[in-house]
Structure formats: C-alpha cells, structure tokens
Coordinates of C-alpha atoms and ligand atoms in Angstrom, one line a residue:
M1 CA 61.0 -30.3 30.0
L2 CA 64.1 -29.2 31.9
K3 CA 64.9 -26.7 34.5
I4 CA 67.8 -24.5 33.1
S5 CA 69.8 -21.5 34.1
V6 CA 71.3 -18.9 31.7
L7 CA 74.2 -16.7 33.1
G8 CA 74.3 -13.4 31.2
C9 CA 71.3 -11.3 30.0
G10 CA 73.1 -9.5 27.1
Y11 CA 72.3 -10.2 23.5
L12 CA 73.3 -13.7 23.7
G13 CA 72.1 -14.7 27.0
L14 CA 68.7 -13.0 27.1
T15 CA 67.8 -14.2 23.6
H16 CA 68.8 -17.7 24.6
A17 CA 66.9 -17.7 27.8
V18 CA 63.7 -16.4 26.1
C19 CA 64.0 -18.8 23.2
M20 CA 64.6 -21.8 25.7
A21 CA 61.5 -20.7 27.6
S22 CA 59.6 -20.8 24.4
L23 CA 60.6 -24.4 23.9
G24 CA 58.9 -25.1 27.2
H25 CA 61.9 -25.1 29.6
E26 CA 61.8 -23.5 33.1
V27 CA 64.4 -20.8 32.9
V28 CA 66.4 -18.9 35.6
A29 CA 68.1 -16.0 33.8
L30 CA 70.9 -14.2 35.7
D31 CA 72.9 -11.0 35.3
I32 CA 75.3 -9.4 37.7
K33 CA 74.1 -5.9 36.5
Q34 CA 71.2 -5.1 38.9
E35 CA 69.7 -2.4 36.6
V36 CA 69.4 -5.0 33.7
I37 CA 67.6 -7.5 36.0
D38 CA 65.4 -4.6 37.3
Q39 CA 64.2 -3.7 33.8
L40 CA 63.7 -7.4 32.8
K41 CA 61.5 -7.9 35.9
T42 CA 59.3 -5.2 34.6
G43 CA 58.8 -7.4 31.5
K44 CA 60.7 -5.1 29.1
I45 CA 63.8 -6.3 27.1
T46 CA 66.9 -4.2 27.4
F47 CA 67.8 -3.9 23.6
F48 CA 66.1 -3.6 20.2
E49 CA 65.6 -7.1 18.7
P50 CA 62.8 -7.9 16.4
G51 CA 60.4 -10.5 17.8
L52 CA 62.1 -10.9 21.2
Q53 CA 59.7 -8.8 23.3
E54 CA 56.7 -10.7 21.9
L55 CA 58.4 -14.1 22.6
L56 CA 59.1 -12.9 26.2
D57 CA 55.5 -11.7 26.6
A58 CA 54.2 -15.1 25.6
N59 CA 56.7 -17.1 27.8
S60 CA 57.2 -14.8 30.8
S61 CA 55.6 -17.4 33.2
R62 CA 58.5 -19.6 32.5
I63 CA 61.4 -17.2 33.1
E64 CA 62.6 -15.9 36.4
F65 CA 65.1 -12.9 36.2
T66 CA 67.6 -12.7 39.1
S67 CA 71.0 -11.4 40.3
D68 CA 70.9 -14.2 43.0
V69 CA 73.1 -17.0 41.7
S70 CA 71.7 -19.4 44.3
R71 CA 68.5 -19.4 42.3
V72 CA 70.2 -21.8 39.8
R73 CA 69.9 -24.6 42.3
G74 CA 68.1 -27.6 40.9
A75 CA 68.7 -26.6 37.2
R76 CA 70.3 -29.5 35.1
V77 CA 71.6 -27.3 32.3
H78 CA 73.5 -24.2 33.1
F79 CA 74.3 -22.0 30.0
L80 CA 77.2 -19.4 30.0
G81 CA 76.0 -16.5 27.9
V82 CA 78.3 -13.9 29.2
G83 CA 80.5 -11.5 27.2
T84 CA 84.2 -12.0 26.1
P85 CA 85.0 -8.5 25.2
R86 CA 88.2 -7.3 23.8
S87 CA 90.7 -7.0 26.8
L88 CA 91.9 -3.5 27.8
Q89 CA 95.5 -4.6 27.4
G90 CA 95.4 -5.7 23.7
K91 CA 93.5 -7.7 21.1
A92 CA 92.9 -11.0 23.1
A93 CA 89.4 -11.7 24.5
D94 CA 88.8 -10.9 28.2
L95 CA 87.8 -14.2 29.8
S96 CA 87.1 -13.0 33.3
Y97 CA 83.4 -13.0 32.9
V98 CA 83.3 -16.7 31.8
R99 CA 85.7 -17.7 34.5
N100 CA 83.8 -15.9 37.1
S101 CA 80.6 -17.4 36.0
V102 CA 81.8 -21.0 36.4
L103 CA 83.4 -19.9 39.8
S104 CA 80.1 -18.5 40.9
L105 CA 78.2 -21.7 39.9
I106 CA 80.2 -24.2 41.7
D107 CA 78.6 -23.9 45.1
H108 CA 75.2 -24.2 43.6
L109 CA 75.7 -27.3 41.3
G110 CA 74.3 -30.8 42.3
F111 CA 71.1 -29.7 43.7
S112 CA 68.9 -31.3 40.9
G113 CA 69.7 -34.8 42.3
E114 CA 70.6 -35.8 38.8
T115 CA 73.6 -35.1 36.5
E116 CA 74.1 -31.5 35.4
I117 CA 76.0 -29.7 32.6
I118 CA 77.6 -26.4 32.2
V119 CA 77.2 -25.3 28.6
G120 CA 79.5 -22.6 27.2
K121 CA 77.9 -20.5 24.4
S122 CA 80.3 -17.5 24.6
T123 CA 83.0 -16.9 21.9
V124 CA 86.4 -17.9 23.4
P125 CA 89.9 -18.9 22.2
P126 CA 91.0 -22.5 22.0
G127 CA 91.9 -23.8 25.5
T128 CA 89.2 -22.0 27.4
A129 CA 86.7 -24.9 27.6
G130 CA 89.5 -27.3 28.9
E131 CA 90.5 -24.7 31.4
L132 CA 86.9 -24.2 32.7
R133 CA 86.4 -28.0 32.9
A134 CA 89.5 -28.3 35.1
M135 CA 87.8 -25.9 37.5
L136 CA 85.1 -28.5 38.0
E137 CA 87.4 -31.1 39.2
G138 CA 86.1 -32.7 42.4
V139 CA 82.4 -31.7 41.5
S140 CA 80.8 -35.0 40.7
G141 CA 78.0 -35.5 38.4
V142 CA 78.8 -32.3 36.4
D143 CA 80.5 -32.0 33.0
L144 CA 81.0 -29.1 30.5
V145 CA 80.1 -28.9 26.9
W146 CA 81.1 -26.1 24.5
N147 CA 78.3 -25.0 22.3
P148 CA 79.1 -21.8 20.4
E149 CA 76.2 -19.4 19.5
F150 CA 76.0 -18.0 16.0
L151 CA 73.2 -15.5 16.3
Q152 CA 73.0 -12.3 14.2
E153 CA 71.6 -9.2 15.8
G154 CA 68.3 -8.4 14.1
N155 CA 67.7 -12.1 13.4
A156 CA 68.6 -13.5 16.8
V157 CA 65.3 -15.4 17.6
N158 CA 65.4 -17.1 14.4
D159 CA 69.0 -18.0 14.5
T160 CA 68.6 -19.4 18.0
L161 CA 65.4 -21.5 17.3
R162 CA 66.3 -22.4 13.6
P163 CA 70.1 -22.4 13.6
D164 CA 72.1 -23.5 10.5
R165 CA 74.0 -26.0 12.8
I166 CA 74.5 -27.0 16.4
V167 CA 78.0 -27.7 17.7
Y168 CA 78.9 -29.5 20.8
G169 CA 82.6 -29.7 22.0
T170 CA 83.3 -32.4 24.6
H171 CA 86.7 -33.1 26.4
N172 CA 87.4 -36.1 24.3
G173 CA 85.4 -35.2 21.1
E174 CA 83.0 -38.0 21.8
A175 CA 79.2 -38.1 22.5
N176 CA 78.4 -38.8 26.1
W177 CA 75.7 -38.4 28.7
A178 CA 76.4 -34.7 28.7
T179 CA 75.7 -34.3 25.0
E180 CA 72.5 -36.5 25.4
L181 CA 71.3 -34.1 28.1
L182 CA 71.9 -31.2 25.8
D183 CA 70.0 -33.0 23.0
E184 CA 67.1 -33.2 25.3
C185 CA 67.3 -29.4 25.9
Y186 CA 67.4 -28.8 22.0
Q187 CA 65.1 -31.7 21.1
D188 CA 62.5 -29.6 19.2
I189 CA 65.3 -27.8 17.2
L190 CA 67.1 -31.1 16.4
D191 CA 63.8 -32.8 15.4
T192 CA 63.6 -30.3 12.4
G193 CA 66.9 -31.9 11.0
T194 CA 69.3 -29.3 12.1
P195 CA 72.9 -30.6 11.5
R196 CA 74.7 -31.3 14.7
F197 CA 78.5 -31.7 15.0
I198 CA 80.2 -33.3 18.0
T199 CA 83.8 -32.6 18.2
D200 CA 86.6 -31.8 20.7
F201 CA 86.9 -28.5 22.6
A202 CA 89.4 -26.9 20.5
T203 CA 87.4 -27.4 17.2
S204 CA 84.3 -26.2 18.8
E205 CA 85.9 -23.1 20.0
L206 CA 87.6 -22.4 16.6
I207 CA 84.4 -23.1 14.5
K208 CA 82.9 -19.8 15.9
L209 CA 86.0 -17.8 15.4
A210 CA 86.5 -19.2 11.9
A211 CA 82.9 -18.4 11.0
N212 CA 83.2 -14.8 12.1
S213 CA 86.6 -14.2 10.6
F214 CA 85.5 -15.7 7.4
L215 CA 82.6 -13.3 7.1
A216 CA 84.9 -10.5 8.1
T217 CA 87.2 -11.6 5.3
K218 CA 84.4 -11.7 2.7
I219 CA 83.4 -8.0 3.7
S220 CA 87.1 -6.8 3.5
F221 CA 87.5 -8.6 0.1
A222 CA 84.5 -6.7 -1.3
N223 CA 85.8 -3.4 0.2
A224 CA 89.1 -4.0 -1.4
Y225 CA 87.6 -4.6 -4.8
A226 CA 85.2 -1.5 -4.4
Q227 CA 88.2 0.8 -4.2
L228 CA 89.7 -0.9 -7.2
C229 CA 86.3 -0.5 -9.0
D230 CA 86.3 3.2 -8.3
T231 CA 89.8 3.5 -9.5
V232 CA 89.3 1.8 -12.8
G233 CA 85.7 2.7 -13.4
A234 CA 84.1 -0.7 -12.8
D235 CA 81.0 -1.6 -10.7
I236 CA 81.2 -3.5 -7.5
L237 CA 77.5 -4.5 -7.4
T238 CA 77.7 -6.1 -10.8
L239 CA 81.1 -7.8 -9.9
V240 CA 79.7 -9.3 -6.8
K241 CA 76.6 -10.5 -8.4
A242 CA 78.6 -12.1 -11.2
I243 CA 81.0 -13.8 -9.0
G244 CA 78.4 -14.7 -6.4
V245 CA 76.4 -16.9 -8.7
D246 CA 79.3 -19.3 -8.5
E247 CA 78.1 -21.4 -5.5
R248 CA 81.7 -21.8 -4.3
I249 CA 81.7 -18.0 -3.7
G250 CA 78.1 -17.0 -2.9
E251 CA 77.0 -13.4 -3.0
K252 CA 76.2 -13.0 0.8
F253 CA 78.5 -10.8 2.9
L254 CA 80.2 -9.3 -0.1
G255 CA 78.4 -6.0 0.5
A256 CA 81.0 -3.3 0.1
G257 CA 80.7 0.0 1.9
I258 CA 82.0 1.3 5.2
G259 CA 83.1 -2.0 6.6
F260 CA 81.9 -4.2 9.4
G261 CA 81.3 -3.0 13.0
G262 CA 79.1 -4.4 15.8
G263 CA 79.8 -6.3 19.0
C264 CA 81.2 -9.4 17.3
L265 CA 83.1 -9.3 14.0
P266 CA 85.7 -6.7 15.0
K267 CA 86.2 -8.2 18.6
D268 CA 86.5 -11.7 17.2
L269 CA 88.8 -10.8 14.3
A270 CA 91.1 -9.1 16.9
A271 CA 91.0 -12.3 19.1
V272 CA 92.0 -14.3 16.1
Q273 CA 94.9 -12.2 15.4
A274 CA 95.9 -12.5 19.0
I275 CA 95.6 -16.4 18.8
Y276 CA 97.8 -16.6 15.7
A277 CA 100.5 -14.3 17.2
D278 CA 100.4 -16.3 20.4
K279 CA 100.9 -19.6 18.6
G280 CA 103.8 -18.0 16.5
L281 CA 101.8 -18.3 13.2
E282 CA 102.8 -15.0 11.8
V283 CA 102.4 -15.7 8.1
P284 CA 98.8 -17.3 8.1
G285 CA 97.9 -14.7 10.8
A286 CA 98.7 -11.8 8.4
L287 CA 95.5 -12.5 6.5
F288 CA 93.5 -11.3 9.4
T289 CA 95.8 -8.3 10.0
A290 CA 95.0 -7.3 6.4
V291 CA 91.3 -7.9 6.9
E292 CA 91.3 -5.5 9.7
A293 CA 93.5 -2.9 8.0
I294 CA 91.1 -3.0 4.9
N295 CA 88.2 -2.6 7.4
Q296 CA 89.6 0.6 9.0
D297 CA 90.5 1.9 5.6
A298 CA 86.8 1.4 4.4
H299 CA 85.5 4.1 6.6
H300 CA 88.5 6.4 6.2
Y301 CA 87.8 6.1 2.3
V302 CA 84.2 7.2 2.7
S303 CA 85.3 10.1 5.0
S304 CA 87.7 11.2 2.3
L305 CA 85.0 11.0 -0.4
A306 CA 82.7 13.2 1.7
V307 CA 85.5 15.8 2.4
S308 CA 86.4 15.9 -1.3
K309 CA 82.8 16.5 -2.3
L310 CA 82.6 19.4 0.2
E311 CA 86.0 20.9 -0.5
N312 CA 86.1 22.9 2.8
S313 CA 84.3 22.7 6.0
G314 CA 83.4 26.4 6.5
G315 CA 79.8 26.4 7.8
K316 CA 79.0 23.2 5.8
K317 CA 76.3 20.9 7.1
V318 CA 76.6 17.1 6.6
A319 CA 73.4 15.0 7.3
I320 CA 74.3 11.5 8.4
A321 CA 71.6 8.9 7.9
G322 CA 72.3 6.1 10.4
A323 CA 74.2 5.5 13.6
A324 CA 73.4 1.8 14.3
F325 CA 76.3 -0.4 13.1
K326 CA 73.7 -2.0 10.8
A327 CA 69.9 -1.8 10.0
N328 CA 67.3 -3.3 12.4
S329 CA 69.5 -2.8 15.4
D330 CA 70.0 -0.1 18.0
D331 CA 73.6 -1.2 18.6
I332 CA 76.3 1.4 18.0
R333 CA 79.3 -0.6 19.1
E334 CA 82.1 -0.1 16.7
S335 CA 79.7 1.6 14.3
P336 CA 81.7 2.7 11.2
G337 CA 79.1 5.3 10.4
L338 CA 79.6 7.0 13.8
R339 CA 83.4 6.9 13.2
I340 CA 82.8 8.9 10.0
A341 CA 80.5 11.3 11.9
K342 CA 83.4 11.8 14.5
H343 CA 85.9 12.4 11.8
L344 CA 83.8 14.9 9.9
L345 CA 83.2 16.8 13.2
E346 CA 86.9 16.9 13.8
Q347 CA 87.3 18.4 10.4
G348 CA 85.0 21.3 11.5
F349 CA 81.8 20.2 9.7
D350 CA 78.4 20.8 11.2
V351 CA 77.2 17.1 11.6
V352 CA 73.6 16.2 12.0
V353 CA 72.8 12.6 12.8
T354 CA 69.6 10.7 12.5
D355 CA 68.7 7.1 13.1
P356 CA 65.3 5.3 13.6
A357 CA 66.5 3.3 16.6
A358 CA 69.9 4.3 17.9
L359 CA 69.6 8.0 18.6
G360 CA 69.8 7.7 22.3
S361 CA 73.1 5.8 22.6
A362 CA 74.6 7.7 19.6
R363 CA 74.0 11.0 21.4
K364 CA 75.9 9.9 24.4
A365 CA 78.7 8.5 22.2
L366 CA 79.1 11.7 20.2
P367 CA 77.8 14.7 22.3
T368 CA 79.2 17.3 19.8
A369 CA 77.0 16.3 16.9
T370 CA 73.4 17.4 16.5
F371 CA 70.7 14.7 16.6
V372 CA 67.3 14.8 15.1
H373 CA 64.6 12.0 14.7
D374 CA 63.5 12.8 11.2
I375 CA 65.6 12.2 8.1
R376 CA 63.9 15.0 6.4
Q377 CA 64.8 17.4 9.1
A378 CA 68.4 16.2 9.0
V379 CA 68.7 16.8 5.4
Q380 CA 67.1 20.3 5.5
D381 CA 69.7 22.8 4.1
A382 CA 72.5 20.1 4.2
D383 CA 75.3 20.4 1.9
L384 CA 75.8 16.7 1.8
L385 CA 73.7 13.6 2.6
L386 CA 75.8 10.6 3.8
V387 CA 73.8 7.3 4.2
V388 CA 75.7 5.0 6.5
T389 CA 73.1 2.5 7.8
E390 CA 71.0 0.6 5.3
W391 CA 67.6 1.1 7.0
Q392 CA 64.5 0.3 4.9
E393 CA 63.3 3.8 5.6
Y394 CA 66.3 5.3 3.9
K395 CA 66.1 2.8 0.9
N396 CA 62.5 4.0 0.5
L397 CA 63.3 7.7 0.6
D398 CA 61.7 9.9 -2.1
P399 CA 64.4 12.4 -3.0
A400 CA 61.6 14.7 -3.9
D401 CA 60.7 15.0 -0.3
L402 CA 64.0 16.5 0.8
A403 CA 65.1 20.0 0.9
P404 CA 68.9 20.1 0.9
K405 CA 71.1 23.1 0.2
K406 CA 72.9 20.9 -2.2
K407 CA 71.8 17.7 -3.9
I408 CA 74.8 15.6 -3.1
V409 CA 74.5 12.1 -1.7
I410 CA 77.1 9.5 -0.7
D411 CA 75.5 6.1 -0.5
A412 CA 78.0 4.4 1.8
R413 CA 76.0 1.2 1.8
N414 CA 75.3 1.1 -2.0
C415 CA 71.7 0.7 -0.9
L416 CA 69.9 3.4 -2.8
D417 CA 68.5 3.3 -6.2
V418 CA 71.1 5.3 -8.3
N419 CA 68.6 6.1 -11.1
T420 CA 66.0 7.5 -8.8
W421 CA 68.4 9.9 -7.2
K422 CA 70.0 10.9 -10.5
N423 CA 66.7 11.5 -12.0
H424 CA 65.9 14.0 -9.3
G425 CA 69.2 15.9 -10.1
W426 CA 71.3 14.4 -7.2
D427 CA 75.1 14.0 -7.5
Y428 CA 75.2 10.4 -6.4
T429 CA 78.4 8.5 -5.2
G430 CA 78.4 5.0 -4.0
V431 CA 81.4 2.8 -2.9
G432 CA 82.7 1.2 -6.1
H433 CA 79.4 2.1 -7.6
R434 CA 78.1 5.2 -9.5
Ligands
UDX1 C1 77.9 -11.4 13.4 C2 77.7 -12.8 12.6 O1 77.0 -12.6 11.5 C3 77.0 -13.8 13.6 O2 76.8 -15.0 13.0 C4 77.8 -13.9 14.8 O3 77.2 -14.9 15.7 C5 77.9 -12.5 15.6 O4 78.5 -11.7 14.7 P1 76.3 -9.4 13.9 O5 77.3 -8.7 14.6 O6 74.9 -9.3 14.5 O7 76.6 -10.9 13.5 O8 76.3 -8.5 12.5 P2 76.3 -9.0 10.9 O9 75.0 -9.1 10.4 O10 77.1 -10.2 10.7 O11 77.1 -7.7 10.4 C6 78.4 -7.4 10.8 C7 78.8 -6.1 10.2 O12 79.2 -6.3 8.8 C8 77.8 -4.9 10.2 O13 78.4 -3.7 10.5 C9 77.3 -5.1 8.8 O14 76.8 -3.8 8.3 C10 78.6 -5.4 8.0 N1 78.3 -6.0 6.6 C11 77.7 -7.2 6.6 C12 78.9 -5.5 5.6 O15 79.5 -4.4 5.6 N2 78.7 -6.1 4.4 C13 78.1 -7.3 4.2 O16 77.9 -7.7 3.1 C14 77.5 -7.8 5.4

C-alpha cells in the first residue's frame, strides 16, 4: 500500500481521498480552507453524497485531514483535486488553484526516498499539464501524470471505485515508471478489467472536456427537440426512446426539461468555447455556443410556460419543488430551477421553494423567496406547482395528498406520471410532453 496525498477536499478531492483510503492507502488530505478541514476532522463530510460518509467512517484511521502542506512529506503519489472554476474575466478556466497547488508541493517532494508523482485530476485546458510539469524542472525523481476524473455527483463513490475508464496523460504519450506507480495505486480497480488509456497530455486533458461537452450537447439536443415537439404536437419522451434504442445514439442524457446545471457541465462548456475561440476555430466552436444558448433558453422556456399559465402575478403563489441542480444532491450551483424561481420572483409572484436536501444553501442564494421543508406545505393554496428537480419523493407524490388553490402542474423534468395527475383533475404540462 502507498502513502498518498490529495490536495483539495471539495467534491473531487474528498471523494478521491476517501476512496483511496478504502483501497488501503494511507492518505493525507489537504485543503486551504480551514473551516473545511475543521469539519472533516470531526469526521463529518462537507456535502451530501450518498455512501461517502459511511466509507469515511469505515476508513477514517487511514486519512489525516490537514491544512499543513508539509504533512505530504513522504507520500509517493500527490493528487491534485482542486477546482478550476470559471474565471471572473470570462469563460476560460481559472488555473490559479492547480498552479498554486504544484507550487506549494515543491518544497515537500522527495521525502519518501523513492520516486514520486504528481497526478492531476482537475479539468483543465490543453497545455496545462505541460506547463505544470515545467514547474518541476530541477526537482529530481518526480514526474507528472494527467489523470482526469469523471465522477458524477450522487454517484461519486461508484464512479471513483468502478470507473468506466482510466486515462493517463504523460509528457510523451508513453507508459513509464510514473504510470507504473499510478497503476500500483489503482491496482484493485485495474484488476477488475477497467479500460486504461495511456496518451499524451493534450489528449488526456481534452478527453474530459470532450466527455462533458458531449453530454451537454446531448441534453441541449433533447431540449431543442422538446420545444419543436410542443410546437407540432409531438412527444419528446417517445421520440427519445425511439431514437435511443439505436445503440449509436443511446437514450441516456437525452432528458429534456430545464437544461443542465451544476459545478461541471456549464463551466466546462464555457471553457471549451474559450479554447476554440483562443485557437481561432470559430466555426467548430459555434457548436458549443449553440449548446449553451439552447441551455439558457430551456429555463426561460419553462418560466414563460409558468407565466402563461398564471396570466398575471397579482397575489399568485407558485410552489417550486426542487432547488438542487439535480436529484440526490444538495448542490445548487447553476441550478436552473433556482433561476426560474428568481425570474418568477422578479415578475412579482409569491414563490415558495422546497427541497429535501438543498434548502439551506438555496435560502442564502435567494433570500426573497419563502422556503418550507414539506412539499405538501409548499403546495398548500398554490396557484401552480412547478417541479424542477426530479427527486424520487416528488415522483412518488400522490396528487390526492395536495391541497392547492388551483390544480395546475408544470413538470419541468418530465418525471411525473401524466395519467395519475390528469386523473386527479390536474392541468398537466411537461416540456415537449403532455
Ligand atoms: C457531470 C458529468 O456527468 C460527470 O461525468 C463529470 O465528471 C462532472 O459533470 P454532474 O455535474 O454531477 O456530472 O451532473 P450530471 O448528472 O451529469 O448532470 C448535469 C446536469 O444535466 C444536471 O443539471 C442534470 O439535471 C442535467 N441533465 C442530465 C439533464 O437535464 N438531462 C439529462 O438527460 C441528464
């Protein structure tokens, strides 16, 4: 087993640190935010992620949480799991955290007495790994491998321990002692037959961006067709099922509704646009500009549907079911549902928001809305119910348990059973689906 360090205790870093400890490695997990480390030291994870708390409980003896970077001394593998948020100036990714992480490591490398590697897991534009490796010039016995992470919130533990693939980018695209050391770290995962790709830095960096921008493209494709379906009286759910049985297309990530949000897809799609623009590739880059425009339009479309159902705002109450950007998450970053809530508030509606996991952060983000824990309470006397997050609890709702003023529901995720709601006398509207 290896001693390893993980820099960054956000979604990516903390999940990786805990999963590596579960494989038997000794892990030092770092974050520059003292409050994050203070909470992790109490044994409690800092975000909602199914299975992660239990995995930490079972492996806490092998993880040390610290903000003191010198504690990485002696580790042979140093993972970079810090964020690459959208920069304040524009669409490109802000690389300051990855650069600072490498800088902060330099004085503490070489203490294991053996070779060591820095392994980048963050999502970065092409050229970054090469730039970071150049910062290590003169540090002997240390190399850098780019190893992007593909974890999905809500399924993060499974995606880390049972990934679809493992990608290693090296400076010359070849396997070497550094990839062998990383193999040792991932031995249990590789032993299950996980495909592993060894390639150059640029390809490894682009694989992650291509995966996320492809997923974004599929979602916008579905949303583009959903509006057309509404216009011509067709049904998006049947359409997607019928095209999705063709294996070349596949039905996953063709869920139409309010568009994608979260900490990755919007940011990475913006970064991809910045890369194409930077390289002067305007025509192919226009694909991603259109994907983003359709995504923005998706939640405007749902807002307009709501406004047209309500006719005017005077004293009207809208119950919004969901605040998290997707189900099984407490993350509200770029949440399309909260954007709709904000828009309706601006239009003068009385907006009541409920969510099983994200109420605390939603309340801070949208202080002028009303927040309640119980969906039934939210719907009480409402003129419209708008379902924006596909929580199982909402899918299971019995319309007979609800006491709205008007029985109007907009199912912005196409996740409710149309007939159940219609049979209870509700005016049901989905997105490209009735
Ligand atoms: C995503 C990628 O899936 C993951 O591989 C990558 O490592 C990080 O980014 P995540 O941000 O957790 O993961 O969310 P994901 O489950 O992909 O959903 C992204 C957004 O798309 C959500 O807002 C979701 O509601 C929306 N979505 C997803 C749709 O609108 N329709 C779909 O069919 C699927």
